[in-house]
Amino acid sequence: MGLVEQLAAAQLPPPGMRKSIRETAGASLRDIGSELGVTPMTVLRWERGEAEPRRDRAIAYRALLDALDKGHWR
C-alpha cells in the first residue's frame, strides 16, 4: 500500500462517532482494544479525541469501525 492509500485508509470518523459506532454494534472498549492490541483506556482516549492512533493502528481501527458500521459514517 502506497503512502496515499495509507493516508486515506487511516482517515477516521470524528471522535464522538467512533463511540457511537462501537456502542451501536454492541462492542465494549475492551473488545475494541483487544482486537487492536491496545488498552481499553487507549480506545477511550481515541473516542474522546484526547489522542489519535498512529497510522498503522489508525488503518486497523478504521477497518474495524467500517466493519462494525458497514461504512455508514461517510
mmCIF file with all atom_site columns, N, CA, C and O in Angstrom, residues 13-64:
data_model
loop_
_atom_site.group_PDB
_atom_site.id
_atom_site.type_symbol
_atom_site.label_atom_id
_atom_site.label_alt_id
_atom_site.label_comp_id
_atom_site.label_asym_id
_atom_site.label_entity_id
_atom_site.label_seq_id
_atom_site.pdbx_PDB_ins_code
_atom_site.Cartn_x
_atom_site.Cartn_y
_atom_site.Cartn_z
_atom_site.occupancy
_atom_site.B_iso_or_equiv
_atom_site.pdbx_formal_charge
_atom_site.auth_seq_id
_atom_site.auth_comp_id
_atom_site.auth_asym_id
_atom_site.auth_atom_id
_atom_site.pdbx_PDB_model_num
ATOM 1   N N  . PRO A 1 13 ? -13.502 8.522  11.435 1.00 0.00 ? 13 PRO A N  1
ATOM 2   C CA . PRO A 1 13 ? -14.657 9.385  11.686 1.00 0.00 ? 13 PRO A CA 1
ATOM 3   C C  . PRO A 1 13 ? -14.363 10.268 12.899 1.00 0.00 ? 13 PRO A C  1
ATOM 4   O O  . PRO A 1 13 ? -13.429 9.988  13.668 1.00 0.00 ? 13 PRO A O  1
ATOM 5   N N  . PRO A 1 14 ? -15.144 11.318 13.103 1.00 0.00 ? 14 PRO A N  1
ATOM 6   C CA . PRO A 1 14 ? -14.949 12.169 14.280 1.00 0.00 ? 14 PRO A CA 1
ATOM 7   C C  . PRO A 1 14 ? -15.014 11.341 15.567 1.00 0.00 ? 14 PRO A C  1
ATOM 8   O O  . PRO A 1 14 ? -15.697 10.309 15.617 1.00 0.00 ? 14 PRO A O  1
ATOM 9   N N  . PRO A 1 15 ? -14.311 11.781 16.618 1.00 0.00 ? 15 PRO A N  1
ATOM 10  C CA . PRO A 1 15 ? -14.240 11.013 17.856 1.00 0.00 ? 15 PRO A CA 1
ATOM 11  C C  . PRO A 1 15 ? -15.590 10.543 18.404 1.00 0.00 ? 15 PRO A C  1
ATOM 12  O O  . PRO A 1 15 ? -15.745 9.368  18.726 1.00 0.00 ? 15 PRO A O  1
ATOM 13  N N  . GLY A 1 16 ? -16.564 11.418 18.488 1.00 0.00 ? 16 GLY A N  1
ATOM 14  C CA . GLY A 1 16 ? -17.865 11.028 19.035 1.00 0.00 ? 16 GLY A CA 1
ATOM 15  C C  . GLY A 1 16 ? -18.546 9.950  18.212 1.00 0.00 ? 16 GLY A C  1
ATOM 16  O O  . GLY A 1 16 ? -19.249 9.084  18.746 1.00 0.00 ? 16 GLY A O  1
ATOM 17  N N  . MET A 1 17 ? -18.336 9.992  16.918 1.00 0.00 ? 17 MET A N  1
ATOM 18  C CA . MET A 1 17 ? -18.940 8.991  16.046 1.00 0.00 ? 17 MET A CA 1
ATOM 19  C C  . MET A 1 17 ? -18.276 7.629  16.253 1.00 0.00 ? 17 MET A C  1
ATOM 20  O O  . MET A 1 17 ? -18.927 6.586  16.123 1.00 0.00 ? 17 MET A O  1
ATOM 21  N N  . ARG A 1 18 ? -16.989 7.624  16.591 1.00 0.00 ? 18 ARG A N  1
ATOM 22  C CA . ARG A 1 18 ? -16.293 6.368  16.867 1.00 0.00 ? 18 ARG A CA 1
ATOM 23  C C  . ARG A 1 18 ? -17.000 5.641  18.010 1.00 0.00 ? 18 ARG A C  1
ATOM 24  O O  . ARG A 1 18 ? -17.257 4.439  17.941 1.00 0.00 ? 18 ARG A O  1
ATOM 25  N N  . LYS A 1 19 ? -17.318 6.390  19.053 1.00 0.00 ? 19 LYS A N  1
ATOM 26  C CA . LYS A 1 19 ? -18.017 5.817  20.205 1.00 0.00 ? 19 LYS A CA 1
ATOM 27  C C  . LYS A 1 19 ? -19.402 5.321  19.799 1.00 0.00 ? 19 LYS A C  1
ATOM 28  O O  . LYS A 1 19 ? -19.822 4.238  20.183 1.00 0.00 ? 19 LYS A O  1
ATOM 29  N N  . SER A 1 20 ? -20.103 6.123  19.037 1.00 0.00 ? 20 SER A N  1
ATOM 30  C CA . SER A 1 20 ? -21.446 5.762  18.597 1.00 0.00 ? 20 SER A CA 1
ATOM 31  C C  . SER A 1 20 ? -21.436 4.459  17.787 1.00 0.00 ? 20 SER A C  1
ATOM 32  O O  . SER A 1 20 ? -22.281 3.584  17.988 1.00 0.00 ? 20 SER A O  1
ATOM 33  N N  . ILE A 1 21 ? -20.475 4.331  16.877 1.00 0.00 ? 21 ILE A N  1
ATOM 34  C CA . ILE A 1 21 ? -20.367 3.118  16.066 1.00 0.00 ? 21 ILE A CA 1
ATOM 35  C C  . ILE A 1 21 ? -20.125 1.912  16.976 1.00 0.00 ? 21 ILE A C  1
ATOM 36  O O  . ILE A 1 21 ? -20.777 0.869  16.834 1.00 0.00 ? 21 ILE A O  1
ATOM 37  N N  . ARG A 1 22 ? -19.192 2.061  17.914 1.00 0.00 ? 22 ARG A N  1
ATOM 38  C CA . ARG A 1 22 ? -18.872 0.964  18.825 1.00 0.00 ? 22 ARG A CA 1
ATOM 39  C C  . ARG A 1 22 ? -20.086 0.561  19.642 1.00 0.00 ? 22 ARG A C  1
ATOM 40  O O  . ARG A 1 22 ? -20.428 -0.619 19.737 1.00 0.00 ? 22 ARG A O  1
ATOM 41  N N  . GLU A 1 23 ? -20.754 1.546  20.234 1.00 0.00 ? 23 GLU A N  1
ATOM 42  C CA . GLU A 1 23 ? -21.905 1.244  21.086 1.00 0.00 ? 23 GLU A CA 1
ATOM 43  C C  . GLU A 1 23 ? -23.060 0.641  20.296 1.00 0.00 ? 23 GLU A C  1
ATOM 44  O O  . GLU A 1 23 ? -23.706 -0.291 20.768 1.00 0.00 ? 23 GLU A O  1
ATOM 45  N N  . THR A 1 24 ? -23.322 1.169  19.115 1.00 0.00 ? 24 THR A N  1
ATOM 46  C CA . THR A 1 24 ? -24.405 0.637  18.281 1.00 0.00 ? 24 THR A CA 1
ATOM 47  C C  . THR A 1 24 ? -24.137 -0.819 17.910 1.00 0.00 ? 24 THR A C  1
ATOM 48  O O  . THR A 1 24 ? -25.060 -1.632 17.849 1.00 0.00 ? 24 THR A O  1
ATOM 49  N N  . ALA A 1 25 ? -22.881 -1.142 17.705 1.00 0.00 ? 25 ALA A N  1
ATOM 50  C CA . ALA A 1 25 ? -22.507 -2.515 17.362 1.00 0.00 ? 25 ALA A CA 1
ATOM 51  C C  . ALA A 1 25 ? -22.515 -3.436 18.574 1.00 0.00 ? 25 ALA A C  1
ATOM 52  O O  . ALA A 1 25 ? -22.437 -4.653 18.429 1.00 0.00 ? 25 ALA A O  1
ATOM 53  N N  . GLY A 1 26 ? -22.587 -2.860 19.774 1.00 0.00 ? 26 GLY A N  1
ATOM 54  C CA . GLY A 1 26 ? -22.595 -3.667 20.986 1.00 0.00 ? 26 GLY A CA 1
ATOM 55  C C  . GLY A 1 26 ? -21.214 -4.116 21.436 1.00 0.00 ? 26 GLY A C  1
ATOM 56  O O  . GLY A 1 26 ? -21.090 -5.094 22.162 1.00 0.00 ? 26 GLY A O  1
ATOM 57  N N  . ALA A 1 27 ? -20.186 -3.399 20.990 1.00 0.00 ? 27 ALA A N  1
ATOM 58  C CA . ALA A 1 27 ? -18.815 -3.747 21.369 1.00 0.00 ? 27 ALA A CA 1
ATOM 59  C C  . ALA A 1 27 ? -18.376 -2.897 22.557 1.00 0.00 ? 27 ALA A C  1
ATOM 60  O O  . ALA A 1 27 ? -18.733 -1.727 22.657 1.00 0.00 ? 27 ALA A O  1
ATOM 61  N N  . SER A 1 28 ? -17.594 -3.492 23.433 1.00 0.00 ? 28 SER A N  1
ATOM 62  C CA . SER A 1 28 ? -17.071 -2.758 24.584 1.00 0.00 ? 28 SER A CA 1
ATOM 63  C C  . SER A 1 28 ? -15.717 -2.137 24.232 1.00 0.00 ? 28 SER A C  1
ATOM 64  O O  . SER A 1 28 ? -15.095 -2.481 23.219 1.00 0.00 ? 28 SER A O  1
ATOM 65  N N  . LEU A 1 29 ? -15.268 -1.241 25.097 1.00 0.00 ? 29 LEU A N  1
ATOM 66  C CA . LEU A 1 29 ? -13.927 -0.686 24.940 1.00 0.00 ? 29 LEU A CA 1
ATOM 67  C C  . LEU A 1 29 ? -12.894 -1.807 24.958 1.00 0.00 ? 29 LEU A C  1
ATOM 68  O O  . LEU A 1 29 ? -11.933 -1.798 24.195 1.00 0.00 ? 29 LEU A O  1
ATOM 69  N N  . ARG A 1 30 ? -13.120 -2.781 25.823 1.00 0.00 ? 30 ARG A N  1
ATOM 70  C CA . ARG A 1 30 ? -12.214 -3.927 25.923 1.00 0.00 ? 30 ARG A CA 1
ATOM 71  C C  . ARG A 1 30 ? -12.211 -4.733 24.627 1.00 0.00 ? 30 ARG A C  1
ATOM 72  O O  . ARG A 1 30 ? -11.151 -5.182 24.173 1.00 0.00 ? 30 ARG A O  1
ATOM 73  N N  . ASP A 1 31 ? -13.387 -4.922 24.014 1.00 0.00 ? 31 ASP A N  1
ATOM 74  C CA . ASP A 1 31 ? -13.460 -5.656 22.750 1.00 0.00 ? 31 ASP A CA 1
ATOM 75  C C  . ASP A 1 31 ? -12.606 -4.984 21.679 1.00 0.00 ? 31 ASP A C  1
ATOM 76  O O  . ASP A 1 31 ? -11.830 -5.640 20.983 1.00 0.00 ? 31 ASP A O  1
ATOM 77  N N  . ILE A 1 32 ? -12.785 -3.677 21.543 1.00 0.00 ? 32 ILE A N  1
ATOM 78  C CA . ILE A 1 32 ? -12.052 -2.931 20.514 1.00 0.00 ? 32 ILE A CA 1
ATOM 79  C C  . ILE A 1 32 ? -10.564 -2.945 20.823 1.00 0.00 ? 32 ILE A C  1
ATOM 80  O O  . ILE A 1 32 ? -9.733  -3.184 19.938 1.00 0.00 ? 32 ILE A O  1
ATOM 81  N N  . GLY A 1 33 ? -10.220 -2.678 22.073 1.00 0.00 ? 33 GLY A N  1
ATOM 82  C CA . GLY A 1 33 ? -8.823  -2.677 22.462 1.00 0.00 ? 33 GLY A CA 1
ATOM 83  C C  . GLY A 1 33 ? -8.155  -4.018 22.211 1.00 0.00 ? 33 GLY A C  1
ATOM 84  O O  . GLY A 1 33 ? -7.037  -4.081 21.693 1.00 0.00 ? 33 GLY A O  1
ATOM 85  N N  . SER A 1 34 ? -8.840  -5.080 22.562 1.00 0.00 ? 34 SER A N  1
ATOM 86  C CA . SER A 1 34 ? -8.295  -6.421 22.358 1.00 0.00 ? 34 SER A CA 1
ATOM 87  C C  . SER A 1 34 ? -8.062  -6.694 20.878 1.00 0.00 ? 34 SER A C  1
ATOM 88  O O  . SER A 1 34 ? -7.031  -7.245 20.489 1.00 0.00 ? 34 SER A O  1
ATOM 89  N N  . GLU A 1 35 ? -8.994  -6.304 20.062 1.00 0.00 ? 35 GLU A N  1
ATOM 90  C CA . GLU A 1 35 ? -8.879  -6.518 18.612 1.00 0.00 ? 35 GLU A CA 1
ATOM 91  C C  . GLU A 1 35 ? -7.702  -5.743 18.024 1.00 0.00 ? 35 GLU A C  1
ATOM 92  O O  . GLU A 1 35 ? -7.050  -6.212 17.091 1.00 0.00 ? 35 GLU A O  1
ATOM 93  N N  . LEU A 1 36 ? -7.439  -4.559 18.575 1.00 0.00 ? 36 LEU A N  1
ATOM 94  C CA . LEU A 1 36 ? -6.388  -3.693 18.031 1.00 0.00 ? 36 LEU A CA 1
ATOM 95  C C  . LEU A 1 36 ? -5.066  -3.788 18.789 1.00 0.00 ? 36 LEU A C  1
ATOM 96  O O  . LEU A 1 36 ? -4.086  -3.154 18.395 1.00 0.00 ? 36 LEU A O  1
ATOM 97  N N  . GLY A 1 37 ? -5.038  -4.541 19.874 1.00 0.00 ? 37 GLY A N  1
ATOM 98  C CA . GLY A 1 37 ? -3.808  -4.689 20.638 1.00 0.00 ? 37 GLY A CA 1
ATOM 99  C C  . GLY A 1 37 ? -3.449  -3.485 21.486 1.00 0.00 ? 37 GLY A C  1
ATOM 100 O O  . GLY A 1 37 ? -2.272  -3.188 21.695 1.00 0.00 ? 37 GLY A O  1
ATOM 101 N N  . VAL A 1 38 ? -4.491  -2.788 21.980 1.00 0.00 ? 38 VAL A N  1
ATOM 102 C CA . VAL A 1 38 ? -4.287  -1.633 22.850 1.00 0.00 ? 38 VAL A CA 1
ATOM 103 C C  . VAL A 1 38 ? -5.187  -1.781 24.077 1.00 0.00 ? 38 VAL A C  1
ATOM 104 O O  . VAL A 1 38 ? -6.058  -2.641 24.117 1.00 0.00 ? 38 VAL A O  1
ATOM 105 N N  . THR A 1 39 ? -5.002  -0.928 25.057 1.00 0.00 ? 39 THR A N  1
ATOM 106 C CA . THR A 1 39 ? -5.829  -0.995 26.255 1.00 0.00 ? 39 THR A CA 1
ATOM 107 C C  . THR A 1 39 ? -7.191  -0.336 26.008 1.00 0.00 ? 39 THR A C  1
ATOM 108 O O  . THR A 1 39 ? -7.324  0.516  25.123 1.00 0.00 ? 39 THR A O  1
ATOM 109 N N  . PRO A 1 40 ? -8.182  -0.708 26.809 1.00 0.00 ? 40 PRO A N  1
ATOM 110 C CA . PRO A 1 40 ? -9.477  -0.038 26.716 1.00 0.00 ? 40 PRO A CA 1
ATOM 111 C C  . PRO A 1 40 ? -9.343  1.474  26.944 1.00 0.00 ? 40 PRO A C  1
ATOM 112 O O  . PRO A 1 40 ? -10.050 2.259  26.308 1.00 0.00 ? 40 PRO A O  1
ATOM 113 N N  . MET A 1 41 ? -8.420  1.885  27.818 1.00 0.00 ? 41 MET A N  1
ATOM 114 C CA . MET A 1 41 ? -8.215  3.306  28.078 1.00 0.00 ? 41 MET A CA 1
ATOM 115 C C  . MET A 1 41 ? -7.724  4.036  26.820 1.00 0.00 ? 41 MET A C  1
ATOM 116 O O  . MET A 1 41 ? -8.121  5.170  26.565 1.00 0.00 ? 41 MET A O  1
ATOM 117 N N  . THR A 1 42 ? -6.903  3.387  26.038 1.00 0.00 ? 42 THR A N  1
ATOM 118 C CA . THR A 1 42 ? -6.434  3.986  24.786 1.00 0.00 ? 42 THR A CA 1
ATOM 119 C C  . THR A 1 42 ? -7.603  4.212  23.848 1.00 0.00 ? 42 THR A C  1
ATOM 120 O O  . THR A 1 42 ? -7.734  5.280  23.240 1.00 0.00 ? 42 THR A O  1
ATOM 121 N N  . VAL A 1 43 ? -8.478  3.220  23.727 1.00 0.00 ? 43 VAL A N  1
ATOM 122 C CA . VAL A 1 43 ? -9.657  3.365  22.865 1.00 0.00 ? 43 VAL A CA 1
ATOM 123 C C  . VAL A 1 43 ? -10.535 4.510  23.379 1.00 0.00 ? 43 VAL A C  1
ATOM 124 O O  . VAL A 1 43 ? -11.029 5.321  22.593 1.00 0.00 ? 43 VAL A O  1
ATOM 125 N N  . LEU A 1 44 ? -10.704 4.589  24.682 1.00 0.00 ? 44 LEU A N  1
ATOM 126 C CA . LEU A 1 44 ? -11.491 5.668  25.273 1.00 0.00 ? 44 LEU A CA 1
ATOM 127 C C  . LEU A 1 44 ? -10.900 7.032  24.907 1.00 0.00 ? 44 LEU A C  1
ATOM 128 O O  . LEU A 1 44 ? -11.638 7.954  24.549 1.00 0.00 ? 44 LEU A O  1
ATOM 129 N N  . ARG A 1 45 ? -9.594  7.154  24.972 1.00 0.00 ? 45 ARG A N  1
ATOM 130 C CA . ARG A 1 45 ? -8.941  8.426  24.605 1.00 0.00 ? 45 ARG A CA 1
ATOM 131 C C  . ARG A 1 45 ? -9.159  8.751  23.137 1.00 0.00 ? 45 ARG A C  1
ATOM 132 O O  . ARG A 1 45 ? -9.362  9.904  22.776 1.00 0.00 ? 45 ARG A O  1
ATOM 133 N N  . TRP A 1 46 ? -9.132  7.732  22.279 1.00 0.00 ? 46 TRP A N  1
ATOM 134 C CA . TRP A 1 46 ? -9.410  7.953  20.866 1.00 0.00 ? 46 TRP A CA 1
ATOM 135 C C  . TRP A 1 46 ? -10.848 8.429  20.673 1.00 0.00 ? 46 TRP A C  1
ATOM 136 O O  . TRP A 1 46 ? -11.118 9.318  19.877 1.00 0.00 ? 46 TRP A O  1
ATOM 137 N N  . GLU A 1 47 ? -11.778 7.830  21.409 1.00 0.00 ? 47 GLU A N  1
ATOM 138 C CA . GLU A 1 47 ? -13.191 8.207  21.286 1.00 0.00 ? 47 GLU A CA 1
ATOM 139 C C  . GLU A 1 47 ? -13.461 9.610  21.822 1.00 0.00 ? 47 GLU A C  1
ATOM 140 O O  . GLU A 1 47 ? -14.394 10.274 21.374 1.00 0.00 ? 47 GLU A O  1
ATOM 141 N N  . ARG A 1 48 ? -12.693 10.030 22.789 1.00 0.00 ? 48 ARG A N  1
ATOM 142 C CA . ARG A 1 48 ? -12.859 11.378 23.354 1.00 0.00 ? 48 ARG A CA 1
ATOM 143 C C  . ARG A 1 48 ? -12.102 12.436 22.570 1.00 0.00 ? 48 ARG A C  1
ATOM 144 O O  . ARG A 1 48 ? -12.236 13.627 22.846 1.00 0.00 ? 48 ARG A O  1
ATOM 145 N N  . GLY A 1 49 ? -11.264 12.026 21.637 1.00 0.00 ? 49 GLY A N  1
ATOM 146 C CA . GLY A 1 49 ? -10.458 12.961 20.875 1.00 0.00 ? 49 GLY A CA 1
ATOM 147 C C  . GLY A 1 49 ? -9.248  13.463 21.646 1.00 0.00 ? 49 GLY A C  1
ATOM 148 O O  . GLY A 1 49 ? -8.624  14.443 21.262 1.00 0.00 ? 49 GLY A O  1
ATOM 149 N N  . GLU A 1 50 ? -8.887  12.764 22.715 1.00 0.00 ? 50 GLU A N  1
ATOM 150 C CA . GLU A 1 50 ? -7.731  13.150 23.532 1.00 0.00 ? 50 GLU A CA 1
ATOM 151 C C  . GLU A 1 50 ? -6.428  12.650 22.933 1.00 0.00 ? 50 GLU A C  1
ATOM 152 O O  . GLU A 1 50 ? -5.359  13.142 23.284 1.00 0.00 ? 50 GLU A O  1
ATOM 153 N N  . ALA A 1 51 ? -6.510  11.669 22.071 1.00 0.00 ? 51 ALA A N  1
ATOM 154 C CA . ALA A 1 51 ? -5.345  11.091 21.405 1.00 0.00 ? 51 ALA A CA 1
ATOM 155 C C  . ALA A 1 51 ? -5.798  10.524 20.070 1.00 0.00 ? 51 ALA A C  1
ATOM 156 O O  . ALA A 1 51 ? -6.990  10.288 19.863 1.00 0.00 ? 51 ALA A O  1
ATOM 157 N N  . GLU A 1 52 ? -4.853  10.342 19.177 1.00 0.00 ? 52 GLU A N  1
ATOM 158 C CA . GLU A 1 52 ? -5.131  9.733  17.880 1.00 0.00 ? 52 GLU A CA 1
ATOM 159 C C  . GLU A 1 52 ? -4.170  8.561  17.698 1.00 0.00 ? 52 GLU A C  1
ATOM 160 O O  . GLU A 1 52 ? -2.999  8.648  18.086 1.00 0.00 ? 52 GLU A O  1
ATOM 161 N N  . PRO A 1 53 ? -4.644  7.487  17.090 1.00 0.00 ? 53 PRO A N  1
ATOM 162 C CA . PRO A 1 53 ? -3.761  6.344  16.855 1.00 0.00 ? 53 PRO A CA 1
ATOM 163 C C  . PRO A 1 53 ? -2.710  6.660  15.791 1.00 0.00 ? 53 PRO A C  1
ATOM 164 O O  . PRO A 1 53 ? -2.947  7.489  14.904 1.00 0.00 ? 53 PRO A O  1
ATOM 165 N N  . ARG A 1 54 ? -1.570  5.993  15.905 1.00 0.00 ? 54 ARG A N  1
ATOM 166 C CA . ARG A 1 54 ? -0.560  6.091  14.854 1.00 0.00 ? 54 ARG A CA 1
ATOM 167 C C  . ARG A 1 54 ? -1.119  5.459  13.591 1.00 0.00 ? 54 ARG A C  1
ATOM 168 O O  . ARG A 1 54 ? -2.091  4.717  13.629 1.00 0.00 ? 54 ARG A O  1
ATOM 169 N N  . ARG A 1 55 ? -0.484  5.756  12.479 1.00 0.00 ? 55 ARG A N  1
ATOM 170 C CA . ARG A 1 55 ? -1.027  5.363  11.183 1.00 0.00 ? 55 ARG A CA 1
ATOM 171 C C  . ARG A 1 55 ? -1.380  3.882  11.089 1.00 0.00 ? 55 ARG A C  1
ATOM 172 O O  . ARG A 1 55 ? -2.471  3.528  10.628 1.00 0.00 ? 55 ARG A O  1
ATOM 173 N N  . ASP A 1 56 ? -0.502  2.987  11.524 1.00 0.00 ? 56 ASP A N  1
ATOM 174 C CA . ASP A 1 56 ? -0.796  1.555  11.389 1.00 0.00 ? 56 ASP A CA 1
ATOM 175 C C  . ASP A 1 56 ? -2.015  1.158  12.214 1.00 0.00 ? 56 ASP A C  1
ATOM 176 O O  . ASP A 1 56 ? -2.881  0.415  11.757 1.00 0.00 ? 56 ASP A O  1
ATOM 177 N N  . ARG A 1 57 ? -2.123  1.697  13.416 1.00 0.00 ? 57 ARG A N  1
ATOM 178 C CA . ARG A 1 57 ? -3.296  1.400  14.252 1.00 0.00 ? 57 ARG A CA 1
ATOM 179 C C  . ARG A 1 57 ? -4.531  2.114  13.710 1.00 0.00 ? 57 ARG A C  1
ATOM 180 O O  . ARG A 1 57 ? -5.636  1.583  13.783 1.00 0.00 ? 57 ARG A O  1
ATOM 181 N N  . ALA A 1 58 ? -4.354  3.311  13.173 1.00 0.00 ? 58 ALA A N  1
ATOM 182 C CA . ALA A 1 58 ? -5.492  4.045  12.604 1.00 0.00 ? 58 ALA A CA 1
ATOM 183 C C  . ALA A 1 58 ? -6.096  3.267  11.441 1.00 0.00 ? 58 ALA A C  1
ATOM 184 O O  . ALA A 1 58 ? -7.319  3.207  11.288 1.00 0.00 ? 58 ALA A O  1
ATOM 185 N N  . ILE A 1 59 ? -5.245  2.670  10.624 1.00 0.00 ? 59 ILE A N  1
ATOM 186 C CA . ILE A 1 59 ? -5.734  1.874  9.494  1.00 0.00 ? 59 ILE A CA 1
ATOM 187 C C  . ILE A 1 59 ? -6.552  0.687  10.002 1.00 0.00 ? 59 ILE A C  1
ATOM 188 O O  . ILE A 1 59 ? -7.649  0.414  9.515  1.00 0.00 ? 59 ILE A O  1
ATOM 189 N N  . ALA A 1 60 ? -6.034  -0.009 11.003 1.00 0.00 ? 60 ALA A N  1
ATOM 190 C CA . ALA A 1 60 ? -6.747  -1.152 11.569 1.00 0.00 ? 60 ALA A CA 1
ATOM 191 C C  . ALA A 1 60 ? -8.040  -0.707 12.264 1.00 0.00 ? 60 ALA A C  1
ATOM 192 O O  . ALA A 1 60 ? -9.080  -1.362 12.138 1.00 0.00 ? 60 ALA A O  1
ATOM 193 N N  . TYR A 1 61 ? -7.969  0.411  12.983 1.00 0.00 ? 61 TYR A N  1
ATOM 194 C CA . TYR A 1 61 ? -9.148  0.950  13.689 1.00 0.00 ? 61 TYR A CA 1
ATOM 195 C C  . TYR A 1 61 ? -10.215 1.343  12.686 1.00 0.00 ? 61 TYR A C  1
ATOM 196 O O  . TYR A 1 61 ? -11.392 1.033  12.850 1.00 0.00 ? 61 TYR A O  1
ATOM 197 N N  . ARG A 1 62 ? -9.816  2.012  11.623 1.00 0.00 ? 62 ARG A N  1
ATOM 198 C CA . ARG A 1 62 ? -10.760 2.413  10.582 1.00 0.00 ? 62 ARG A CA 1
ATOM 199 C C  . ARG A 1 62 ? -11.432 1.196  9.968  1.00 0.00 ? 62 ARG A C  1
ATOM 200 O O  . ARG A 1 62 ? -12.654 1.161  9.768  1.00 0.00 ? 62 ARG A O  1
ATOM 201 N N  . ALA A 1 63 ? -10.641 0.161  9.656  1.00 0.00 ? 63 ALA A N  1
ATOM 202 C CA . ALA A 1 63 ? -11.211 -1.054 9.064  1.00 0.00 ? 63 ALA A CA 1
ATOM 203 C C  . ALA A 1 63 ? -12.210 -1.703 10.017 1.00 0.00 ? 63 ALA A C  1
ATOM 204 O O  . ALA A 1 63 ? -13.279 -2.160 9.596  1.00 0.00 ? 63 ALA A O  1
ATOM 205 N N  . LEU A 1 64 ? -11.876 -1.718 11.300 1.00 0.00 ? 64 LEU A N  1
ATOM 206 C CA . LEU A 1 64 ? -12.772 -2.295 12.298 1.00 0.00 ? 64 LEU A CA 1
ATOM 207 C C  . LEU A 1 64 ? -14.056 -1.471 12.407 1.00 0.00 ? 64 LEU A C  1
ATOM 208 O O  . LEU A 1 64 ? -15.164 -2.019 12.414 1.00 0.00 ? 64 LEU A O  1
#
